[in-house]
Amino acid sequence: MNDNYISEIPSISLIKPHGSMNWSEQNGIIVIGKEVAQTPKIVKPTGIEERDTYLDNHYYEMLRVFQLELDKPQSVLFIIGFSFQDKHIKKMVKRALQNSELLVVTFGYSNGDKNVFLSNFDIDIMPRNFRIYTR
C-alpha cells in the first residue's frame, strides 16, 4: 500500500523508420496488412531519404518517437537490417550513444558486416555501449 517504488511493465517498441513492405496508405492513413502490399508505404533509397522522411508526417512522428525512446534510461536498442548508411538515423544513434544507460546492439549477416557497419557509422573508437554481432 505504501509502495514508494514505481512499478513499470517492461515493453518493446518496434519502430520501422522507413516503413515496411506490408504497410499501405488508404485515405491518408497507414494500414498494416498481413501480406506484402501492392504499393508498399516505404521511404525508397533515393539518396534524399532524410528529406522524404521529414516531409511525410507519419515518418517524422516515428522518428520523434525513436529519438524519445533512445533518450530513456536503462534501454536497449536492437538494430536489425540497418547498415548505418542513412545519415539522419545514423546521426540519431550516434547522439544516443552519449546516453551511457543505453545499450545499442546491432546484428549483421556475415563477419564482413562488422567492418561495413563501423565504416558507415564513422567512428574511430568503439563506444562501450555499442555491440555488433555477426555469424
mmCIF file of the C-alpha atoms, coordinates in Angstrom:
data_MODEL
# 
_entry.id   MODEL 
# 
loop_
_atom_site.group_PDB 
_atom_site.id 
_atom_site.type_symbol 
_atom_site.label_atom_id 
_atom_site.label_alt_id 
_atom_site.label_comp_id 
_atom_site.label_asym_id 
_atom_site.label_entity_id 
_atom_site.label_seq_id 
_atom_site.pdbx_PDB_ins_code 
_atom_site.Cartn_x 
_atom_site.Cartn_y 
_atom_site.Cartn_z 
_atom_site.occupancy 
_atom_site.B_iso_or_equiv 
_atom_site.pdbx_formal_charge 
_atom_site.auth_seq_id 
_atom_site.auth_comp_id 
_atom_site.auth_asym_id 
_atom_site.auth_atom_id 
_atom_site.pdbx_PDB_model_num 
ATOM 1   C CA . MET A 1 1   ? 0.000  0.000   0.000   1.00 0.00 ? 1   MET A CA 1 
ATOM 2   C CA . ASN A 1 2   ? 2.816  2.407   0.813   1.00 0.00 ? 2   ASN A CA 1 
ATOM 3   C CA . ASP A 1 3   ? 4.935  1.255   -2.106  1.00 0.00 ? 3   ASP A CA 1 
ATOM 4   C CA . ASN A 1 4   ? 7.276  4.148   -2.851  1.00 0.00 ? 4   ASN A CA 1 
ATOM 5   C CA . TYR A 1 5   ? 8.651  2.357   -5.897  1.00 0.00 ? 5   TYR A CA 1 
ATOM 6   C CA . ILE A 1 6   ? 7.332  2.864   -9.369  1.00 0.00 ? 6   ILE A CA 1 
ATOM 7   C CA . SER A 1 7   ? 6.363  -0.442  -10.912 1.00 0.00 ? 7   SER A CA 1 
ATOM 8   C CA . GLU A 1 8   ? 6.874  -0.481  -14.636 1.00 0.00 ? 8   GLU A CA 1 
ATOM 9   C CA . ILE A 1 9   ? 5.963  -3.175  -17.094 1.00 0.00 ? 9   ILE A CA 1 
ATOM 10  C CA . PRO A 1 10  ? 8.879  -3.758  -19.474 1.00 0.00 ? 10  PRO A CA 1 
ATOM 11  C CA . SER A 1 11  ? 7.863  -3.038  -23.034 1.00 0.00 ? 11  SER A CA 1 
ATOM 12  C CA . ILE A 1 12  ? 9.260  -3.317  -26.531 1.00 0.00 ? 12  ILE A CA 1 
ATOM 13  C CA . SER A 1 13  ? 8.713  -0.654  -29.153 1.00 0.00 ? 13  SER A CA 1 
ATOM 14  C CA . LEU A 1 14  ? 9.077  -1.799  -32.755 1.00 0.00 ? 14  LEU A CA 1 
ATOM 15  C CA . ILE A 1 15  ? 9.969  1.211   -34.864 1.00 0.00 ? 15  ILE A CA 1 
ATOM 16  C CA . LYS A 1 16  ? 10.394 0.955   -38.622 1.00 0.00 ? 16  LYS A CA 1 
ATOM 17  C CA . PRO A 1 17  ? 11.519 4.467   -39.585 1.00 0.00 ? 17  PRO A CA 1 
ATOM 18  C CA . HIS A 1 18  ? 11.418 3.764   -43.333 1.00 0.00 ? 18  HIS A CA 1 
ATOM 19  C CA . GLY A 1 19  ? 8.153  1.853   -43.461 1.00 0.00 ? 19  GLY A CA 1 
ATOM 20  C CA . SER A 1 20  ? 7.518  -1.770  -44.272 1.00 0.00 ? 20  SER A CA 1 
ATOM 21  C CA . MET A 1 21  ? 6.530  -3.946  -47.208 1.00 0.00 ? 21  MET A CA 1 
ATOM 22  C CA . ASN A 1 22  ? 3.217  -4.775  -45.515 1.00 0.00 ? 22  ASN A CA 1 
ATOM 23  C CA . TRP A 1 23  ? 2.231  -1.121  -45.000 1.00 0.00 ? 23  TRP A CA 1 
ATOM 24  C CA . SER A 1 24  ? -0.073 0.688   -47.382 1.00 0.00 ? 24  SER A CA 1 
ATOM 25  C CA . GLU A 1 25  ? -1.740 4.078   -47.354 1.00 0.00 ? 25  GLU A CA 1 
ATOM 26  C CA . GLN A 1 26  ? -5.505 4.349   -47.547 1.00 0.00 ? 26  GLN A CA 1 
ATOM 27  C CA . ASN A 1 27  ? -7.170 7.756   -47.350 1.00 0.00 ? 27  ASN A CA 1 
ATOM 28  C CA . GLY A 1 28  ? -4.058 9.259   -45.795 1.00 0.00 ? 28  GLY A CA 1 
ATOM 29  C CA . ILE A 1 29  ? -3.851 6.598   -43.073 1.00 0.00 ? 29  ILE A CA 1 
ATOM 30  C CA . ILE A 1 30  ? -1.118 3.947   -42.779 1.00 0.00 ? 30  ILE A CA 1 
ATOM 31  C CA . VAL A 1 31  ? -2.647 0.459   -42.746 1.00 0.00 ? 31  VAL A CA 1 
ATOM 32  C CA . ILE A 1 32  ? -0.589 -2.533  -41.619 1.00 0.00 ? 32  ILE A CA 1 
ATOM 33  C CA . GLY A 1 33  ? -1.546 -5.674  -43.500 1.00 0.00 ? 33  GLY A CA 1 
ATOM 34  C CA . LYS A 1 34  ? -0.672 -9.347  -43.130 1.00 0.00 ? 34  LYS A CA 1 
ATOM 35  C CA . GLU A 1 35  ? 0.857  -9.655  -46.609 1.00 0.00 ? 35  GLU A CA 1 
ATOM 36  C CA . VAL A 1 36  ? 3.086  -7.613  -48.911 1.00 0.00 ? 36  VAL A CA 1 
ATOM 37  C CA . ALA A 1 37  ? 1.135  -4.591  -50.105 1.00 0.00 ? 37  ALA A CA 1 
ATOM 38  C CA . GLN A 1 38  ? 0.537  -3.828  -53.809 1.00 0.00 ? 38  GLN A CA 1 
ATOM 39  C CA . THR A 1 39  ? 2.116  -0.403  -53.287 1.00 0.00 ? 39  THR A CA 1 
ATOM 40  C CA . PRO A 1 40  ? 4.090  -0.580  -50.024 1.00 0.00 ? 40  PRO A CA 1 
ATOM 41  C CA . LYS A 1 41  ? 4.417  2.578   -47.960 1.00 0.00 ? 41  LYS A CA 1 
ATOM 42  C CA . ILE A 1 42  ? 8.182  2.867   -47.671 1.00 0.00 ? 42  ILE A CA 1 
ATOM 43  C CA . VAL A 1 43  ? 10.898 5.503   -47.961 1.00 0.00 ? 43  VAL A CA 1 
ATOM 44  C CA . LYS A 1 44  ? 12.831 4.433   -51.039 1.00 0.00 ? 44  LYS A CA 1 
ATOM 45  C CA . PRO A 1 45  ? 16.658 4.568   -51.054 1.00 0.00 ? 45  PRO A CA 1 
ATOM 46  C CA . THR A 1 46  ? 16.974 7.586   -53.345 1.00 0.00 ? 46  THR A CA 1 
ATOM 47  C CA . GLY A 1 47  ? 19.812 9.430   -51.641 1.00 0.00 ? 47  GLY A CA 1 
ATOM 48  C CA . ILE A 1 48  ? 17.369 12.028  -50.302 1.00 0.00 ? 48  ILE A CA 1 
ATOM 49  C CA . GLU A 1 49  ? 15.711 9.806   -47.697 1.00 0.00 ? 49  GLU A CA 1 
ATOM 50  C CA . GLU A 1 50  ? 16.270 12.407  -44.993 1.00 0.00 ? 50  GLU A CA 1 
ATOM 51  C CA . ARG A 1 51  ? 14.183 14.965  -46.886 1.00 0.00 ? 51  ARG A CA 1 
ATOM 52  C CA . ASP A 1 52  ? 11.477 12.437  -47.766 1.00 0.00 ? 52  ASP A CA 1 
ATOM 53  C CA . THR A 1 53  ? 11.304 11.179  -44.195 1.00 0.00 ? 53  THR A CA 1 
ATOM 54  C CA . TYR A 1 54  ? 10.836 14.629  -42.703 1.00 0.00 ? 54  TYR A CA 1 
ATOM 55  C CA . LEU A 1 55  ? 8.310  15.738  -45.328 1.00 0.00 ? 55  LEU A CA 1 
ATOM 56  C CA . ASP A 1 56  ? 5.979  12.820  -44.614 1.00 0.00 ? 56  ASP A CA 1 
ATOM 57  C CA . ASN A 1 57  ? 4.327  13.461  -41.257 1.00 0.00 ? 57  ASN A CA 1 
ATOM 58  C CA . HIS A 1 58  ? 3.958  9.747   -40.424 1.00 0.00 ? 58  HIS A CA 1 
ATOM 59  C CA . TYR A 1 59  ? 7.686  9.080   -40.735 1.00 0.00 ? 59  TYR A CA 1 
ATOM 60  C CA . TYR A 1 60  ? 8.552  12.313  -38.965 1.00 0.00 ? 60  TYR A CA 1 
ATOM 61  C CA . GLU A 1 61  ? 6.411  11.297  -35.980 1.00 0.00 ? 61  GLU A CA 1 
ATOM 62  C CA . MET A 1 62  ? 8.003  7.859   -35.982 1.00 0.00 ? 62  MET A CA 1 
ATOM 63  C CA . LEU A 1 63  ? 11.481 9.404   -35.847 1.00 0.00 ? 63  LEU A CA 1 
ATOM 64  C CA . ARG A 1 64  ? 10.338 11.611  -32.960 1.00 0.00 ? 64  ARG A CA 1 
ATOM 65  C CA . VAL A 1 65  ? 9.220  8.513   -31.042 1.00 0.00 ? 65  VAL A CA 1 
ATOM 66  C CA . PHE A 1 66  ? 12.502 6.808   -31.938 1.00 0.00 ? 66  PHE A CA 1 
ATOM 67  C CA . GLN A 1 67  ? 14.505 9.742   -30.532 1.00 0.00 ? 67  GLN A CA 1 
ATOM 68  C CA . LEU A 1 68  ? 12.450 9.800   -27.321 1.00 0.00 ? 68  LEU A CA 1 
ATOM 69  C CA . GLU A 1 69  ? 12.999 6.053   -26.832 1.00 0.00 ? 69  GLU A CA 1 
ATOM 70  C CA . LEU A 1 70  ? 16.757 6.485   -27.299 1.00 0.00 ? 70  LEU A CA 1 
ATOM 71  C CA . ASP A 1 71  ? 16.854 9.078   -24.522 1.00 0.00 ? 71  ASP A CA 1 
ATOM 72  C CA . LYS A 1 72  ? 15.237 6.812   -21.936 1.00 0.00 ? 72  LYS A CA 1 
ATOM 73  C CA . PRO A 1 73  ? 17.453 5.409   -19.174 1.00 0.00 ? 73  PRO A CA 1 
ATOM 74  C CA . GLN A 1 74  ? 18.212 1.689   -19.000 1.00 0.00 ? 74  GLN A CA 1 
ATOM 75  C CA . SER A 1 75  ? 17.130 0.993   -22.569 1.00 0.00 ? 75  SER A CA 1 
ATOM 76  C CA . VAL A 1 76  ? 18.351 -1.364  -25.251 1.00 0.00 ? 76  VAL A CA 1 
ATOM 77  C CA . LEU A 1 77  ? 18.182 -0.664  -28.967 1.00 0.00 ? 77  LEU A CA 1 
ATOM 78  C CA . PHE A 1 78  ? 18.314 -3.719  -31.226 1.00 0.00 ? 78  PHE A CA 1 
ATOM 79  C CA . ILE A 1 79  ? 19.190 -2.912  -34.824 1.00 0.00 ? 79  ILE A CA 1 
ATOM 80  C CA . ILE A 1 80  ? 18.409 -5.477  -37.491 1.00 0.00 ? 80  ILE A CA 1 
ATOM 81  C CA . GLY A 1 81  ? 18.757 -4.846  -41.224 1.00 0.00 ? 81  GLY A CA 1 
ATOM 82  C CA . PHE A 1 82  ? 20.363 -1.401  -40.992 1.00 0.00 ? 82  PHE A CA 1 
ATOM 83  C CA . SER A 1 83  ? 23.935 -0.734  -42.112 1.00 0.00 ? 83  SER A CA 1 
ATOM 84  C CA . PHE A 1 84  ? 24.145 2.923   -40.968 1.00 0.00 ? 84  PHE A CA 1 
ATOM 85  C CA . GLN A 1 85  ? 24.020 4.389   -44.467 1.00 0.00 ? 85  GLN A CA 1 
ATOM 86  C CA . ASP A 1 86  ? 21.120 6.753   -43.768 1.00 0.00 ? 86  ASP A CA 1 
ATOM 87  C CA . LYS A 1 87  ? 22.746 9.885   -42.386 1.00 0.00 ? 87  LYS A CA 1 
ATOM 88  C CA . HIS A 1 88  ? 19.788 11.173  -40.372 1.00 0.00 ? 88  HIS A CA 1 
ATOM 89  C CA . ILE A 1 89  ? 19.210 7.899   -38.496 1.00 0.00 ? 89  ILE A CA 1 
ATOM 90  C CA . LYS A 1 90  ? 22.943 7.320   -38.044 1.00 0.00 ? 90  LYS A CA 1 
ATOM 91  C CA . LYS A 1 91  ? 23.207 10.793  -36.505 1.00 0.00 ? 91  LYS A CA 1 
ATOM 92  C CA . MET A 1 92  ? 20.392 9.986   -34.075 1.00 0.00 ? 92  MET A CA 1 
ATOM 93  C CA . VAL A 1 93  ? 22.033 6.722   -32.977 1.00 0.00 ? 93  VAL A CA 1 
ATOM 94  C CA . LYS A 1 94  ? 25.470 8.357   -32.581 1.00 0.00 ? 94  LYS A CA 1 
ATOM 95  C CA . ARG A 1 95  ? 23.913 11.082  -30.426 1.00 0.00 ? 95  ARG A CA 1 
ATOM 96  C CA . ALA A 1 96  ? 22.060 8.478   -28.381 1.00 0.00 ? 96  ALA A CA 1 
ATOM 97  C CA . LEU A 1 97  ? 25.293 6.634   -27.578 1.00 0.00 ? 97  LEU A CA 1 
ATOM 98  C CA . GLN A 1 98  ? 26.126 9.554   -25.291 1.00 0.00 ? 98  GLN A CA 1 
ATOM 99  C CA . ASN A 1 99  ? 23.388 8.117   -23.044 1.00 0.00 ? 99  ASN A CA 1 
ATOM 100 C CA . SER A 1 100 ? 25.558 5.735   -21.017 1.00 0.00 ? 100 SER A CA 1 
ATOM 101 C CA . GLU A 1 101 ? 22.456 3.855   -19.862 1.00 0.00 ? 101 GLU A CA 1 
ATOM 102 C CA . LEU A 1 102 ? 21.551 2.911   -23.444 1.00 0.00 ? 102 LEU A CA 1 
ATOM 103 C CA . LEU A 1 103 ? 22.916 -0.283  -24.973 1.00 0.00 ? 103 LEU A CA 1 
ATOM 104 C CA . VAL A 1 104 ? 22.916 -0.465  -28.776 1.00 0.00 ? 104 VAL A CA 1 
ATOM 105 C CA . VAL A 1 105 ? 23.081 -3.996  -30.192 1.00 0.00 ? 105 VAL A CA 1 
ATOM 106 C CA . THR A 1 106 ? 23.232 -4.467  -33.943 1.00 0.00 ? 106 THR A CA 1 
ATOM 107 C CA . PHE A 1 107 ? 23.158 -7.698  -35.913 1.00 0.00 ? 107 PHE A CA 1 
ATOM 108 C CA . GLY A 1 108 ? 24.904 -8.358  -39.204 1.00 0.00 ? 108 GLY A CA 1 
ATOM 109 C CA . TYR A 1 109 ? 24.517 -11.230 -41.624 1.00 0.00 ? 109 TYR A CA 1 
ATOM 110 C CA . SER A 1 110 ? 28.216 -12.030 -42.067 1.00 0.00 ? 110 SER A CA 1 
ATOM 111 C CA . ASN A 1 111 ? 31.526 -11.268 -40.372 1.00 0.00 ? 111 ASN A CA 1 
ATOM 112 C CA . GLY A 1 112 ? 32.319 -8.688  -43.055 1.00 0.00 ? 112 GLY A CA 1 
ATOM 113 C CA . ASP A 1 113 ? 29.290 -6.674  -41.979 1.00 0.00 ? 113 ASP A CA 1 
ATOM 114 C CA . LYS A 1 114 ? 31.110 -5.567  -38.831 1.00 0.00 ? 114 LYS A CA 1 
ATOM 115 C CA . ASN A 1 115 ? 33.672 -3.609  -40.858 1.00 0.00 ? 115 ASN A CA 1 
ATOM 116 C CA . VAL A 1 116 ? 30.935 -2.186  -43.098 1.00 0.00 ? 116 VAL A CA 1 
ATOM 117 C CA . PHE A 1 117 ? 28.918 -1.043  -40.069 1.00 0.00 ? 117 PHE A CA 1 
ATOM 118 C CA . LEU A 1 118 ? 31.934 0.579   -38.418 1.00 0.00 ? 118 LEU A CA 1 
ATOM 119 C CA . SER A 1 119 ? 32.951 2.277   -41.659 1.00 0.00 ? 119 SER A CA 1 
ATOM 120 C CA . ASN A 1 120 ? 29.432 3.580   -42.310 1.00 0.00 ? 120 ASN A CA 1 
ATOM 121 C CA . PHE A 1 121 ? 28.977 4.553   -38.670 1.00 0.00 ? 121 PHE A CA 1 
ATOM 122 C CA . ASP A 1 122 ? 32.132 6.659   -38.986 1.00 0.00 ? 122 ASP A CA 1 
ATOM 123 C CA . ILE A 1 123 ? 33.616 6.056   -35.540 1.00 0.00 ? 123 ILE A CA 1 
ATOM 124 C CA . ASP A 1 124 ? 37.257 5.626   -34.558 1.00 0.00 ? 124 ASP A CA 1 
ATOM 125 C CA . ILE A 1 125 ? 36.813 4.103   -31.118 1.00 0.00 ? 125 ILE A CA 1 
ATOM 126 C CA . MET A 1 126 ? 34.034 1.598   -30.400 1.00 0.00 ? 126 MET A CA 1 
ATOM 127 C CA . PRO A 1 127 ? 31.792 3.034   -27.654 1.00 0.00 ? 127 PRO A CA 1 
ATOM 128 C CA . ARG A 1 128 ? 31.384 0.776   -24.602 1.00 0.00 ? 128 ARG A CA 1 
ATOM 129 C CA . ASN A 1 129 ? 27.619 0.674   -25.070 1.00 0.00 ? 129 ASN A CA 1 
ATOM 130 C CA . PHE A 1 130 ? 27.734 -0.370  -28.744 1.00 0.00 ? 130 PHE A CA 1 
ATOM 131 C CA . ARG A 1 131 ? 27.845 -4.053  -29.783 1.00 0.00 ? 131 ARG A CA 1 
ATOM 132 C CA . ILE A 1 132 ? 27.940 -5.712  -33.204 1.00 0.00 ? 132 ILE A CA 1 
ATOM 133 C CA . TYR A 1 133 ? 27.114 -9.395  -33.543 1.00 0.00 ? 133 TYR A CA 1 
ATOM 134 C CA . THR A 1 134 ? 27.618 -11.417 -36.695 1.00 0.00 ? 134 THR A CA 1 
ATOM 135 C CA . ARG A 1 135 ? 27.759 -15.098 -37.584 1.00 0.00 ? 135 ARG A CA 1 
# 
